[in-house]
Coordinates of C-alpha atoms in Angstrom, one line a residue:
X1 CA 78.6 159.8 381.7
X2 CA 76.6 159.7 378.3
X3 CA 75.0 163.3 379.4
X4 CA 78.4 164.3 379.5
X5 CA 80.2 162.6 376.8
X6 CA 77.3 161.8 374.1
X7 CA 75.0 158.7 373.7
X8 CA 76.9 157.3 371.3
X9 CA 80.3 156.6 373.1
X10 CA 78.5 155.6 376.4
X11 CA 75.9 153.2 375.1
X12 CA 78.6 151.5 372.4
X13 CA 81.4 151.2 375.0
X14 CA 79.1 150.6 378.1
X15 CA 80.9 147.1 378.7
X16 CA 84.0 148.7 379.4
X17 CA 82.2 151.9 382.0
X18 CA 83.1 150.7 385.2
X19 CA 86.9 150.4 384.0
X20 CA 86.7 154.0 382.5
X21 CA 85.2 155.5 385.8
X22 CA 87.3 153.4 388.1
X23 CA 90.3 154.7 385.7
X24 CA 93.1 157.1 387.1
X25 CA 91.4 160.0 384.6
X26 CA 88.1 159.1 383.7
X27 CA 87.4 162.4 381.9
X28 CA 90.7 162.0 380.1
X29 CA 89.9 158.6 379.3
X30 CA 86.6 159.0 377.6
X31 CA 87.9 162.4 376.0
X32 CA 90.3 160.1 374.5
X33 CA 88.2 157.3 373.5
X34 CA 86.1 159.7 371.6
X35 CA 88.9 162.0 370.1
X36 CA 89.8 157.9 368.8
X37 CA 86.7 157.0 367.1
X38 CA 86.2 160.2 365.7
X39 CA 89.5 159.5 363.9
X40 CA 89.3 156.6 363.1
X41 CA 85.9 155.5 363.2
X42 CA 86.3 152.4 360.6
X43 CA 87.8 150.9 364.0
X44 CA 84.3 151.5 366.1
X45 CA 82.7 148.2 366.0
X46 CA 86.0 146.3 365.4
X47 CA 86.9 147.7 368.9
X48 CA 84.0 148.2 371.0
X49 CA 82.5 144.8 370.4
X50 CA 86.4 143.5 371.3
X51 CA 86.1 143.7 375.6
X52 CA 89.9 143.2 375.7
X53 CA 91.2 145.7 373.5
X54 CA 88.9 148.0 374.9
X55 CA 90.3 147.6 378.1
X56 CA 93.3 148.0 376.6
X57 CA 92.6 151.6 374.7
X58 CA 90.8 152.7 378.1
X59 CA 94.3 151.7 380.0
X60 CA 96.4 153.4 378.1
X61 CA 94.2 156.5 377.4
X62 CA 94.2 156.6 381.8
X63 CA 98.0 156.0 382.1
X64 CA 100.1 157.2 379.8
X65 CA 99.4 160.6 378.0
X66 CA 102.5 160.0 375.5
X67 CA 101.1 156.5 374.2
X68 CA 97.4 157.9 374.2
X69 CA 99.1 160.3 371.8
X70 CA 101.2 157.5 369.7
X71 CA 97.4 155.4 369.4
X72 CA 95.9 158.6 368.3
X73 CA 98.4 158.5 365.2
X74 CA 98.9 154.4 365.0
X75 CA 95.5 152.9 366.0
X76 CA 97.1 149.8 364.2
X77 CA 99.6 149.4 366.9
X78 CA 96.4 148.1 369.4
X79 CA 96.2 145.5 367.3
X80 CA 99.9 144.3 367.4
X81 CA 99.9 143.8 370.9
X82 CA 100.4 140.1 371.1
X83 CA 101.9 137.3 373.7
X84 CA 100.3 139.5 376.3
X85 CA 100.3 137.1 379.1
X86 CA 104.1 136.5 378.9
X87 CA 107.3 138.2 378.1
X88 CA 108.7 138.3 375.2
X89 CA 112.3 137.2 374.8
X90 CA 115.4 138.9 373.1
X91 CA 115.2 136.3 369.8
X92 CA 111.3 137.4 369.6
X93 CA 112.3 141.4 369.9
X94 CA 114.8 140.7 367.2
X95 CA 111.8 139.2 365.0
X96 CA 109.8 141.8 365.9
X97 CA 111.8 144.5 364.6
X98 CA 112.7 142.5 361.6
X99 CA 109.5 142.6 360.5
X100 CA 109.2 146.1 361.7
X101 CA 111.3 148.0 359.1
X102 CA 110.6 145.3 356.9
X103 CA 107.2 146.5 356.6
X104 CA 108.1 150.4 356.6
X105 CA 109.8 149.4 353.6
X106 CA 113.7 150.4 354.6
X107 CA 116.9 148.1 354.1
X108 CA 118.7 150.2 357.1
X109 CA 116.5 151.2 360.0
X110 CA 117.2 155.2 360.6
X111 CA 116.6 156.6 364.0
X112 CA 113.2 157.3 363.0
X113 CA 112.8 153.6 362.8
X114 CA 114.0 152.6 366.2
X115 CA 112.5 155.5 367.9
X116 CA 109.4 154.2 366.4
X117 CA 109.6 150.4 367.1
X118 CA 110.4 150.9 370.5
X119 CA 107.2 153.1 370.9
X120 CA 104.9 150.3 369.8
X121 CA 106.6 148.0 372.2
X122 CA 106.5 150.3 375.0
X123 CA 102.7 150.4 374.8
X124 CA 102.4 146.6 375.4
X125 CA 104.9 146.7 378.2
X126 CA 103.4 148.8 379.9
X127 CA 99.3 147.4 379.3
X128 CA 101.4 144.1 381.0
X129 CA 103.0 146.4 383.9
X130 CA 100.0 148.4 384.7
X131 CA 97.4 145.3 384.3
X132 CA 100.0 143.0 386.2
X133 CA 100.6 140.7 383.9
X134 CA 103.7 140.7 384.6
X135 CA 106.0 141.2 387.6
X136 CA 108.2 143.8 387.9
X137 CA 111.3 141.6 387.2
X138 CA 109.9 140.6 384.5
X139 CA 108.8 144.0 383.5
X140 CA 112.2 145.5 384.0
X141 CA 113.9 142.5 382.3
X142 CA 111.6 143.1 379.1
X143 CA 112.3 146.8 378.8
X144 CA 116.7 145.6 378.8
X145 CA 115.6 142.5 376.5
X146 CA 113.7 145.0 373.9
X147 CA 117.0 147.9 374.4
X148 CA 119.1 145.1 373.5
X149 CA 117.9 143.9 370.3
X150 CA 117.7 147.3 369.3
X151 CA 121.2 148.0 369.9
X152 CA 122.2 144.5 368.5
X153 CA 120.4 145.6 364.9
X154 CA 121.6 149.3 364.9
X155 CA 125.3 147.7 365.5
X156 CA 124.7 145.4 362.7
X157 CA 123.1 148.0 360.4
X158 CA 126.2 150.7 361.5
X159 CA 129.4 148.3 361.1
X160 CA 128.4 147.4 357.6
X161 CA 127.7 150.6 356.3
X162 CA 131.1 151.6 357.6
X163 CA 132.8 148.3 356.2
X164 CA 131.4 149.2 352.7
X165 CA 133.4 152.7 352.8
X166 CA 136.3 151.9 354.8
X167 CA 136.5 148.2 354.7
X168 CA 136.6 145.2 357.4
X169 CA 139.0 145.8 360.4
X170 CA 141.6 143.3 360.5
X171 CA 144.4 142.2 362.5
X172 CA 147.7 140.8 361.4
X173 CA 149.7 138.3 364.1
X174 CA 153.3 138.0 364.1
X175 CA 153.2 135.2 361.4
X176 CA 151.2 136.9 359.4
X177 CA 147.7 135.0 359.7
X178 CA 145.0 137.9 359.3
X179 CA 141.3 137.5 360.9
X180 CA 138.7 140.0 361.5
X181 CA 138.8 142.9 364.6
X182 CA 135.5 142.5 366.7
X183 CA 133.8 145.1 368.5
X184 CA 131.8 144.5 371.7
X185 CA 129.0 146.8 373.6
X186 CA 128.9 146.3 377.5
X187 CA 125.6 147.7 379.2
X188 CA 126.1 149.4 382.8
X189 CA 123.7 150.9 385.5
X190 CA 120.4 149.5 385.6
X191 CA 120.3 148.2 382.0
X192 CA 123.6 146.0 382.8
X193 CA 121.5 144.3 385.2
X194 CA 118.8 143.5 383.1
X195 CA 115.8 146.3 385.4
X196 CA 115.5 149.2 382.9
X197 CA 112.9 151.5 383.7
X198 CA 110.7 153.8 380.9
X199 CA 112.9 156.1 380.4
X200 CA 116.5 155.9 382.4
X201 CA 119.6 156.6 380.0
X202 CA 121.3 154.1 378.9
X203 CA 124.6 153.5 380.2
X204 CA 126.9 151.6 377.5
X205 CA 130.6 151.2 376.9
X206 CA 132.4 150.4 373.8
X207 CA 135.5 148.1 373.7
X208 CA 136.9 146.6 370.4
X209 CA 139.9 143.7 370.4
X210 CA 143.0 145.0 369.0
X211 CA 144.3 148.0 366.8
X212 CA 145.2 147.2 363.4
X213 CA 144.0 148.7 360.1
X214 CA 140.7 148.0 357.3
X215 CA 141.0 146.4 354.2
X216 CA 139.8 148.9 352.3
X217 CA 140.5 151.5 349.6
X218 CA 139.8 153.7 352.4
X219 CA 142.1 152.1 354.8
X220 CA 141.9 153.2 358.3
X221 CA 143.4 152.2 361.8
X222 CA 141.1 150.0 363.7
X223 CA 141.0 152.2 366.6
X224 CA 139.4 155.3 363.6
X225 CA 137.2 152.9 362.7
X226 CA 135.7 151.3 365.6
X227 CA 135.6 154.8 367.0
X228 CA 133.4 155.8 364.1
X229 CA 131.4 152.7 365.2
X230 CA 130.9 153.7 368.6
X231 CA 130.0 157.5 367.3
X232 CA 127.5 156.6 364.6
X233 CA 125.5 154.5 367.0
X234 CA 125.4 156.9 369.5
X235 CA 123.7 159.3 367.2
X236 CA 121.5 156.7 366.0
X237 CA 120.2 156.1 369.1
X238 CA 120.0 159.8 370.7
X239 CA 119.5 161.7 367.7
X240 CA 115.6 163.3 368.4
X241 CA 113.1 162.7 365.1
X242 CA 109.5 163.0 364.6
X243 CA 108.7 159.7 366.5
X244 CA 111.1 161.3 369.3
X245 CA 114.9 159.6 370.4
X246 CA 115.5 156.2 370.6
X247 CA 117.3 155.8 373.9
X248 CA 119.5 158.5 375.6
X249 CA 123.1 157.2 375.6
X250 CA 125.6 157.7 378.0
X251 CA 129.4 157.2 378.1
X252 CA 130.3 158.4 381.3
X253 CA 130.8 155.4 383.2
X254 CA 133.8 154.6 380.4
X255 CA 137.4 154.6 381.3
X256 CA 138.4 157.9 382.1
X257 CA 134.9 159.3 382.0
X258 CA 134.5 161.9 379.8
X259 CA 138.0 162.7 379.3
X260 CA 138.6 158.8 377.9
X261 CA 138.4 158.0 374.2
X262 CA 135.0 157.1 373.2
X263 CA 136.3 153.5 372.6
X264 CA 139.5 151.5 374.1
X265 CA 140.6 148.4 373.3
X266 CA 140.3 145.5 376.0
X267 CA 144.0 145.5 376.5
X268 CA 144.2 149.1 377.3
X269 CA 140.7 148.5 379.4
X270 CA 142.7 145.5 381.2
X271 CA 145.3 148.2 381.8
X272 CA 142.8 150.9 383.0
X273 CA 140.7 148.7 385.4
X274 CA 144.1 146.9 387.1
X275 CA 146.2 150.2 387.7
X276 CA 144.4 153.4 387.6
X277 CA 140.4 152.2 388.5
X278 CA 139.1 153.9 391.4
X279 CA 136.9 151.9 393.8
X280 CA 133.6 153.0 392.9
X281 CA 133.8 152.1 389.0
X282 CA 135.2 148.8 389.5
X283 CA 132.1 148.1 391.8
X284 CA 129.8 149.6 389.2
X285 CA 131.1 146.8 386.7
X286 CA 129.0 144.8 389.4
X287 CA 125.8 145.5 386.6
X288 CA 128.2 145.3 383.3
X289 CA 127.5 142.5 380.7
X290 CA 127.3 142.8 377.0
X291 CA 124.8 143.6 375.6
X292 CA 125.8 143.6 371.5
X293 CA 128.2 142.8 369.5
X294 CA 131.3 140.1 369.9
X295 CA 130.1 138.6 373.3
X296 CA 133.4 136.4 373.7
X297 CA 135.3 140.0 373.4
X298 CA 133.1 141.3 376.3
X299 CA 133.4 138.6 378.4
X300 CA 137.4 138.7 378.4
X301 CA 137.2 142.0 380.1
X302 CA 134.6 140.7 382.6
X303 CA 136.6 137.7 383.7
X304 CA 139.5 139.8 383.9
X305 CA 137.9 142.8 386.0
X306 CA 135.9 140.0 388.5
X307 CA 139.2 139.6 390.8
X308 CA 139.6 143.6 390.9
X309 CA 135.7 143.6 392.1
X310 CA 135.6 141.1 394.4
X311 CA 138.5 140.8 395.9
X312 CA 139.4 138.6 398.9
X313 CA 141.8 142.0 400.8
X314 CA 138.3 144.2 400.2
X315 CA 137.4 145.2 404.1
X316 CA 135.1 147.4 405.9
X317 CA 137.0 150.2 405.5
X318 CA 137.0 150.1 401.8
X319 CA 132.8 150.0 402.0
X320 CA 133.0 153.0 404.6
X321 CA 135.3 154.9 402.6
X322 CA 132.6 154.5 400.1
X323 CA 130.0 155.0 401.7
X324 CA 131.2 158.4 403.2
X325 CA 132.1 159.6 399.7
X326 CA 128.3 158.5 398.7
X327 CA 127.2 160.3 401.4
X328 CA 128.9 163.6 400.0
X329 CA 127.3 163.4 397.4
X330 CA 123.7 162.6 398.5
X331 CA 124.4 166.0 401.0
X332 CA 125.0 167.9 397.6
X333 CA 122.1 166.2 396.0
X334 CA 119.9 167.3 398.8
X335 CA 120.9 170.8 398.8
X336 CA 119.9 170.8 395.0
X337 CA 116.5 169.5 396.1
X338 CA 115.5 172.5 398.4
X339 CA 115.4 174.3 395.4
X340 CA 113.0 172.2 393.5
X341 CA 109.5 170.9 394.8
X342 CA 108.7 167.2 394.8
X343 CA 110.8 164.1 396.4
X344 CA 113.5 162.3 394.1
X345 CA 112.7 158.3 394.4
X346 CA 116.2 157.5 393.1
X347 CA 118.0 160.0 394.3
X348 CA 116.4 161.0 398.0
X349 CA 118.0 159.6 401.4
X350 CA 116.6 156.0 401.2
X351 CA 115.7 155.9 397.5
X352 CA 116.3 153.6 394.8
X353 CA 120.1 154.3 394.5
X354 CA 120.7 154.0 398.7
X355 CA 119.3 150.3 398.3
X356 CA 121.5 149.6 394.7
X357 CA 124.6 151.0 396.9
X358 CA 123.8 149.0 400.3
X359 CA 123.4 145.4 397.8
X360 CA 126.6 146.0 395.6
X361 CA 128.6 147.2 399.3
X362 CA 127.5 143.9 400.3
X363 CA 127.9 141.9 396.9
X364 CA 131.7 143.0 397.0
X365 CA 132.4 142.0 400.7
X366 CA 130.9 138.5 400.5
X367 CA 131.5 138.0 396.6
X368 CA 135.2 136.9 396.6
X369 CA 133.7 133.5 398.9
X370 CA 130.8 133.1 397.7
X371 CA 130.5 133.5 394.3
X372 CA 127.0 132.9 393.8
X373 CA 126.1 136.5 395.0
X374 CA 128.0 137.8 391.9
X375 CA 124.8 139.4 390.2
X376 CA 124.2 142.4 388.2
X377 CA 120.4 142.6 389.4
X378 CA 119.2 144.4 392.4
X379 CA 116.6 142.1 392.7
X380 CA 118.0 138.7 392.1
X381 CA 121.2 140.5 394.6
X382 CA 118.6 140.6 397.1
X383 CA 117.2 137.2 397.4
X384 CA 120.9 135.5 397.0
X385 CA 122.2 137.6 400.0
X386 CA 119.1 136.4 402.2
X387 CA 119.4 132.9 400.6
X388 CA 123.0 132.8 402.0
X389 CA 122.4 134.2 405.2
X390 CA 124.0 137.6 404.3
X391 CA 120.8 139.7 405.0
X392 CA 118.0 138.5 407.8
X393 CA 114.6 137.7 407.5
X394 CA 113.5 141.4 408.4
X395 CA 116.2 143.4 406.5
X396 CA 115.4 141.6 403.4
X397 CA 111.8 141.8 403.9
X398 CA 112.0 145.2 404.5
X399 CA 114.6 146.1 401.6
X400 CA 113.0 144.2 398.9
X401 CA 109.6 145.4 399.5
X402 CA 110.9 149.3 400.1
X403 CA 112.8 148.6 396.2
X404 CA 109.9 147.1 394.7
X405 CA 107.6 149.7 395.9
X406 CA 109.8 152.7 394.4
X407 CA 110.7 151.2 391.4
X408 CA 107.3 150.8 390.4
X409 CA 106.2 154.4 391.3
X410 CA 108.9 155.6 389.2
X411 CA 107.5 153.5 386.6
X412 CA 104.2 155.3 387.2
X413 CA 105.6 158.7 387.1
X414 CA 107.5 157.9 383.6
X415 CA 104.4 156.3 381.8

């Protein structure tokens, strides 16, 4: 390898040579280990006398070509890699990011800033993912835990610059007692049960309490406002910067999909999800939980949907009507595929989504009686429905181990 590379890189790093050649890329690895050091070459003895942040900087150079990249720019960010033998918790990712823009030296993070921050983190998710340091629950639960306190400080950071121009929402009862309008995000699909992967969209809804108007010189209705809410940190979190987007958001798992205002109130919500619901989105709210924002708000709309989902007249022939229409569209799905090369691990005839859809059909037929199998995650699902005697020995060995398997090869293809 030093014929190859150079002396210098070879004899310096030769602690770390069996991981580089054992590595996924060994070339690319050393290619990136010397582009490092030539950048940064204050950071050469610091480094290659430390064995585990070498291992480290030779994971990441064989894993993941976007955080090689990010390193090559912030060779600092090695060094914040901390708590490595645990996750971190929602509370810590909210001090984290604290001390984040703090220390870019903003009042209000911009996108830039959470686009950024969530960078840094991914890279020591992933060292724990790809090092198993971690399982892949916990892996998965750490990615939602780390989109969650971003959402909960770009929420904060939104509402009061909007309250400084329009003022705070309020509502006015019949006697004339005023208190403040609150305004609630609810996470869906994978990040509403706690197992976000890399890169999946984020799936979010946006529900406030009542109308009403601001208390400002700029008075608006509260419906305006929280709209303006729900609008501004959308962009916030999508908009593309230097450092890349923050998340990519989408809305259409709301009430009425895309045609449905980008924010309802919970008792038009109530209204939506009792009359005009269709079967498969109240059995998507399966995953929903809030996620930022007024959690009391959120969880009115929760209690009130959790009859609707699991609901003691729900039959077989509810889950087969369902399962035929899901079969429709995994027949159009498939006739997409032939065009394109490669095999879809969500998407494919026995992927990811199949085994989400098989656990939720059976969540909703067993979930009105037993209430304990009323989870959002596909993993914790799993182990309830065997616990109760819902799935046997061999289905749920073979389901959880099929799930686990593909999820973390997706993981691999997104790094």
């Amino acid at each position: 390898m030093s014929s190859l590379y150079g002396p210098t890189v070879a004899s310096t790093l030769h602690h770390i040579e069996d991981l580089i050649e054992s590595s996924p890329d060994a070339d690319r690895v050393m290619q990136y280990l010397t582009d490092f050091f030539s950048r940064h070459p204050d950071l050469w003895d610091e480094i290659a006398d430390d064995a585990r942040r070498s291992r480290w900087l030779a994971t990441i150079f064989g894993y993941s070509h976007f955080l090689s990249e990010e390193l090559l720019r912030h060779p600092e960010w090695i060094s914040s890699v901390t708590a490595f033998e645990r996750p971190l918790g929602l509370s810590e990712y909210h001090e984290r990011l604290e001390e984040f823009v703090k220390a870019r030296g903003v009042s209000t993070p911009g996108a830039e800033d959470l686009a950024l921050f969530r960078r840094r983190e991914l890279l020591r998710i992933v060292l724990r993912d790809v090092l198993r340091a971690g399982t892949l629950a916990e892996i998965t639960e750490e990615l939602s835990e780390l989109a969650d306190a971003i959402l909960s400080c770009a929420l904060k950071h939104t509402i009061a610059e909007l309250e400084e121009r329009y003022g705070r929402p309020e509502v006015r009862d019949a006697s004339g007692n005023v208190t403040r309008a609150s305004f609630a995000v609810l996470a869906l699909g994978k990040l509403g049960g706690c197992e976000l992967n890399y890169s999946s969209d984020i799936d979010l809804m946006f529900l406030y309490s009542e109308n009403g108007q601001t208390a400002g010189p700029q008075s608006i209705s509260n419906k305006e406002f929280f709209k303006k809410v729900a609008n501004h940190l959308t962009n916030l979190l999508s908009t593309y910067t230097a450092a890349g987007l923050c998340y990519r958001v989408d809305l259409r798992l709301r009430p009425e999909g895309t045609l449905g205002e980008v924010c309802i109130s919970l008792a038009a919500a109530q209204d939506y999800y009792s009359k005009r619901a269709r079967d498969w989105e109240l059995q998507m709210l399966i995953k929903a939980r809030v996620a930022a924002g007024d959690e009391a708000l959120a969880q009115a709309l929760l209690d009130f949907v959790e009859p609707f989902i699991y609901s003691t007249t729900l039959d077989f022939s509810t889950i087969e009507a369902m399962s035929a229409t899901r079969e429709r569209m995994s027949e159009k799905l498939a006739r997409k595929r032939l065009k394109k090369d490669g095999l879809d691990v969500k998407l494919a005839r026995g992927g990811i989504r199949d085994i989400e859809f098989l656990v939720q059909c059976l969540q909703r037929l067993h979930g009105a009686r037993e209430p304990w199998l009323r989870h959002g995650g596909t993993f914790f699902a799993l182990s309830r429905l065997h616990d109760k005697d819902r799935l046997a020995e061999t289905e749920y060995g073979r389901l959880a181990e099929a799930y686990e398997f593909l999820r973390d090869l997706e993981h691999r293809l997104q790094f």
